[in-house]
């Protein structure tokens, strides 16, 4: 029974430093804990900013590559379409020329001077062929 009495009879001055020390230790513990939380939040923010910048750069690069590919595909299709139209126009032009020659020939045949017009048409075609041959030779010489 002496032990409980001694603790009751102990002066209060012995208890006060323990409370101050425990309060001080608790405050230091809370301060360190808050610092760790703040450091963790700061690290998480910096990491998320870094990841966002990395993802943005990757997406931008992929978008540029896709746009470049799409532009090349579009240009290729446009060239093919242009070539197709040019060939179709050339075919139509040759058909129109043939029709004009046929109409001219028919008109010439409708006259009373059929023999002369047939000879004239044949001579014109020969002259035209010779002229085309001369143009090709001239282009070769240039």
mmCIF file of C-alpha atoms in Angstrom:
data_model
loop_
_atom_site.group_PDB
_atom_site.id
_atom_site.type_symbol
_atom_site.label_atom_id
_atom_site.label_comp_id
_atom_site.label_asym_id
_atom_site.label_seq_id
_atom_site.Cartn_x
_atom_site.Cartn_y
_atom_site.Cartn_z
ATOM 1 C CA UNK A 1 0.000 0.000 0.000
ATOM 2 C CA UNK A 2 2.891 2.246 0.226
ATOM 3 C CA UNK A 3 3.353 2.542 -3.473
ATOM 4 C CA UNK A 4 -0.002 4.147 -4.117
ATOM 5 C CA UNK A 5 0.489 6.482 -1.296
ATOM 6 C CA UNK A 6 3.838 7.540 -2.573
ATOM 7 C CA UNK A 7 2.418 8.365 -5.977
ATOM 8 C CA UNK A 8 -0.298 10.424 -4.342
ATOM 9 C CA UNK A 9 2.084 12.130 -2.082
ATOM 10 C CA UNK A 10 4.590 12.892 -4.885
ATOM 11 C CA UNK A 11 4.854 16.560 -5.648
ATOM 12 C CA UNK A 12 3.139 17.955 -8.700
ATOM 13 C CA UNK A 13 6.339 19.415 -10.005
ATOM 14 C CA UNK A 14 7.451 15.956 -11.146
ATOM 15 C CA UNK A 15 4.320 15.522 -13.270
ATOM 16 C CA UNK A 16 4.510 18.890 -15.056
ATOM 17 C CA UNK A 17 7.729 18.286 -16.994
ATOM 18 C CA UNK A 18 6.392 15.001 -18.228
ATOM 19 C CA UNK A 19 3.273 16.705 -19.582
ATOM 20 C CA UNK A 20 5.341 19.407 -21.248
ATOM 21 C CA UNK A 21 7.639 16.818 -22.754
ATOM 22 C CA UNK A 22 4.723 14.723 -23.973
ATOM 23 C CA UNK A 23 3.010 17.807 -25.415
ATOM 24 C CA UNK A 24 6.212 18.869 -27.065
ATOM 25 C CA UNK A 25 6.718 15.377 -28.490
ATOM 26 C CA UNK A 26 3.107 15.307 -29.698
ATOM 27 C CA UNK A 27 3.473 18.699 -31.393
ATOM 28 C CA UNK A 28 6.728 17.605 -33.038
ATOM 29 C CA UNK A 29 5.038 14.387 -34.153
ATOM 30 C CA UNK A 30 2.069 16.344 -35.621
ATOM 31 C CA UNK A 31 4.418 18.819 -37.292
ATOM 32 C CA UNK A 32 6.495 16.040 -38.865
ATOM 33 C CA UNK A 33 3.329 14.236 -39.899
ATOM 34 C CA UNK A 34 1.970 17.413 -41.544
ATOM 35 C CA UNK A 35 5.309 17.969 -43.293
ATOM 36 C CA UNK A 36 5.225 14.409 -44.636
ATOM 37 C CA UNK A 37 1.646 14.899 -45.867
ATOM 38 C CA UNK A 38 2.587 18.230 -47.512
ATOM 39 C CA UNK A 39 5.649 16.647 -49.142
ATOM 40 C CA UNK A 40 3.510 13.763 -50.401
ATOM 41 C CA UNK A 41 0.903 16.128 -51.838
ATOM 42 C CA UNK A 42 3.608 18.256 -53.464
ATOM 43 C CA UNK A 43 5.260 15.170 -54.946
ATOM 44 C CA UNK A 44 1.918 13.883 -56.228
ATOM 45 C CA UNK A 45 1.166 17.268 -57.820
ATOM 46 C CA UNK A 46 4.590 17.457 -59.483
ATOM 47 C CA UNK A 47 4.291 13.875 -60.732
ATOM 48 C CA UNK A 48 0.785 14.428 -62.121
ATOM 49 C CA UNK A 49 1.957 17.618 -63.883
ATOM 50 C CA UNK A 50 4.893 15.724 -65.367
ATOM 51 C CA UNK A 51 2.645 12.870 -66.518
ATOM 52 C CA UNK A 52 0.152 15.324 -68.006
ATOM 53 C CA UNK A 53 2.912 17.081 -69.954
ATOM 54 C CA UNK A 54 4.268 13.731 -71.189
ATOM 55 C CA UNK A 55 0.843 12.482 -72.268
ATOM 56 C CA UNK A 56 0.076 15.802 -73.971
ATOM 57 C CA UNK A 57 3.352 15.667 -75.898
ATOM 58 C CA UNK A 58 2.708 12.049 -76.950
ATOM 59 C CA UNK A 59 -0.833 12.807 -78.082
ATOM 60 C CA UNK A 60 0.380 15.862 -79.982
ATOM 61 C CA UNK A 61 3.064 13.825 -81.742
ATOM 62 C CA UNK A 62 0.597 11.064 -82.640
ATOM 63 C CA UNK A 63 -1.898 13.634 -83.925
ATOM 64 C CA UNK A 64 0.756 15.248 -86.111
ATOM 65 C CA UNK A 65 1.745 11.872 -87.533
ATOM 66 C CA UNK A 66 -1.879 10.983 -88.261
ATOM 67 C CA UNK A 67 -2.509 14.359 -89.892
ATOM 68 C CA UNK A 68 0.584 13.961 -92.050
ATOM 69 C CA UNK A 69 -0.541 10.478 -93.104
ATOM 70 C CA UNK A 70 -4.048 11.707 -93.862
ATOM 71 C CA UNK A 71 -2.656 14.623 -95.908
ATOM 72 C CA UNK A 72 -0.469 12.254 -97.936
ATOM 73 C CA UNK A 73 -3.418 9.918 -98.534
ATOM 74 C CA UNK A 74 -5.584 12.863 -99.570
ATOM 75 C CA UNK A 75 -2.921 14.191 -101.953
ATOM 76 C CA UNK A 76 -2.481 10.730 -103.506
ATOM 77 C CA UNK A 77 -6.212 10.302 -104.018
ATOM 78 C CA UNK A 78 -6.469 13.790 -105.480
ATOM 79 C CA UNK A 79 -3.654 13.070 -107.967
ATOM 80 C CA UNK A 80 -5.260 9.784 -109.011
ATOM 81 C CA UNK A 81 -8.598 11.525 -109.467
ATOM 82 C CA UNK A 82 -6.972 14.302 -111.497
ATOM 83 C CA UNK A 83 -5.197 11.790 -113.730
ATOM 84 C CA UNK A 84 -8.435 9.885 -114.177
ATOM 85 C CA UNK A 85 -10.279 13.041 -115.190
ATOM 86 C CA UNK A 86 -7.498 14.048 -117.575
ATOM 87 C CA UNK A 87 -7.590 10.661 -119.292
ATOM 88 C CA UNK A 88 -11.380 10.781 -119.526
ATOM 89 C CA UNK A 89 -11.258 14.308 -120.946
ATOM 90 C CA UNK A 90 -8.628 13.249 -123.484
ATOM 91 C CA UNK A 91 -10.803 10.288 -124.518
ATOM 92 C CA UNK A 92 -13.831 12.557 -124.856
ATOM 93 C CA UNK A 93 -11.777 15.080 -126.835
ATOM 94 C CA UNK A 94 -10.668 12.377 -129.256
ATOM 95 C CA UNK A 95 -14.290 11.242 -129.650
ATOM 96 C CA UNK A 96 -15.379 14.832 -130.274
ATOM 97 C CA UNK A 97 -12.628 15.280 -132.859
ATOM 98 C CA UNK A 98 -13.661 12.054 -134.584
ATOM 99 C CA UNK A 99 -17.298 13.182 -134.578
ATOM 100 C CA UNK A 100 -16.327 16.565 -136.026
ATOM 101 C CA UNK A 101 -14.331 14.856 -138.748
ATOM 102 C CA UNK A 102 -17.264 12.590 -139.476
ATOM 103 C CA UNK A 103 -19.645 15.559 -139.618
ATOM 104 C CA UNK A 104 -17.272 17.425 -141.915
ATOM 105 C CA UNK A 105 -16.948 14.354 -144.100
ATOM 106 C CA UNK A 106 -20.727 13.907 -144.181
ATOM 107 C CA UNK A 107 -21.221 17.564 -145.021
ATOM 108 C CA UNK A 108 -18.681 17.306 -147.822
ATOM 109 C CA UNK A 109 -20.407 14.176 -149.148
ATOM 110 C CA UNK A 110 -23.759 15.951 -149.251
ATOM 111 C CA UNK A 111 -22.494 18.265 -151.995
ATOM 112 C CA UNK A 112 -22.592 17.409 -155.644
ATOM 113 C CA UNK A 113 -18.806 17.412 -155.779
ATOM 114 C CA UNK A 114 -18.343 14.222 -153.776
ATOM 115 C CA UNK A 115 -15.178 13.077 -155.509
ATOM 116 C CA UNK A 116 -13.364 16.355 -154.987
ATOM 117 C CA UNK A 117 -14.401 16.592 -151.320
ATOM 118 C CA UNK A 118 -13.237 13.027 -150.573
ATOM 119 C CA UNK A 119 -9.866 13.773 -152.139
ATOM 120 C CA UNK A 120 -9.655 17.041 -150.237
ATOM 121 C CA UNK A 121 -10.464 15.296 -146.957
ATOM 122 C CA UNK A 122 -7.829 12.635 -147.599
ATOM 123 C CA UNK A 123 -5.252 15.266 -148.475
ATOM 124 C CA UNK A 124 -6.091 17.236 -145.327
ATOM 125 C CA UNK A 125 -5.595 14.158 -143.179
ATOM 126 C CA UNK A 126 -2.236 13.466 -144.823
ATOM 127 C CA UNK A 127 -1.118 17.060 -144.267
ATOM 128 C CA UNK A 128 -2.257 16.880 -140.663
ATOM 129 C CA UNK A 129 -0.265 13.670 -140.078
ATOM 130 C CA UNK A 130 2.829 15.193 -141.647
ATOM 131 C CA UNK A 131 2.423 18.316 -139.536
ATOM 132 C CA UNK A 132 2.180 16.220 -136.362
ATOM 133 C CA UNK A 133 5.315 14.291 -137.391
ATOM 134 C CA UNK A 134 7.169 17.558 -137.986
ATOM 135 C CA UNK A 135 6.102 18.880 -134.578
ATOM 136 C CA UNK A 136 7.454 15.731 -132.917
ATOM 137 C CA UNK A 137 10.748 16.058 -134.775
ATOM 138 C CA UNK A 138 10.973 19.704 -133.791
ATOM 139 C CA UNK A 139 10.354 18.804 -130.123
ATOM 140 C CA UNK A 140 13.089 16.161 -130.336
ATOM 141 C CA UNK A 141 15.517 18.683 -131.815
ATOM 142 C CA UNK A 142 14.802 21.179 -129.039
#
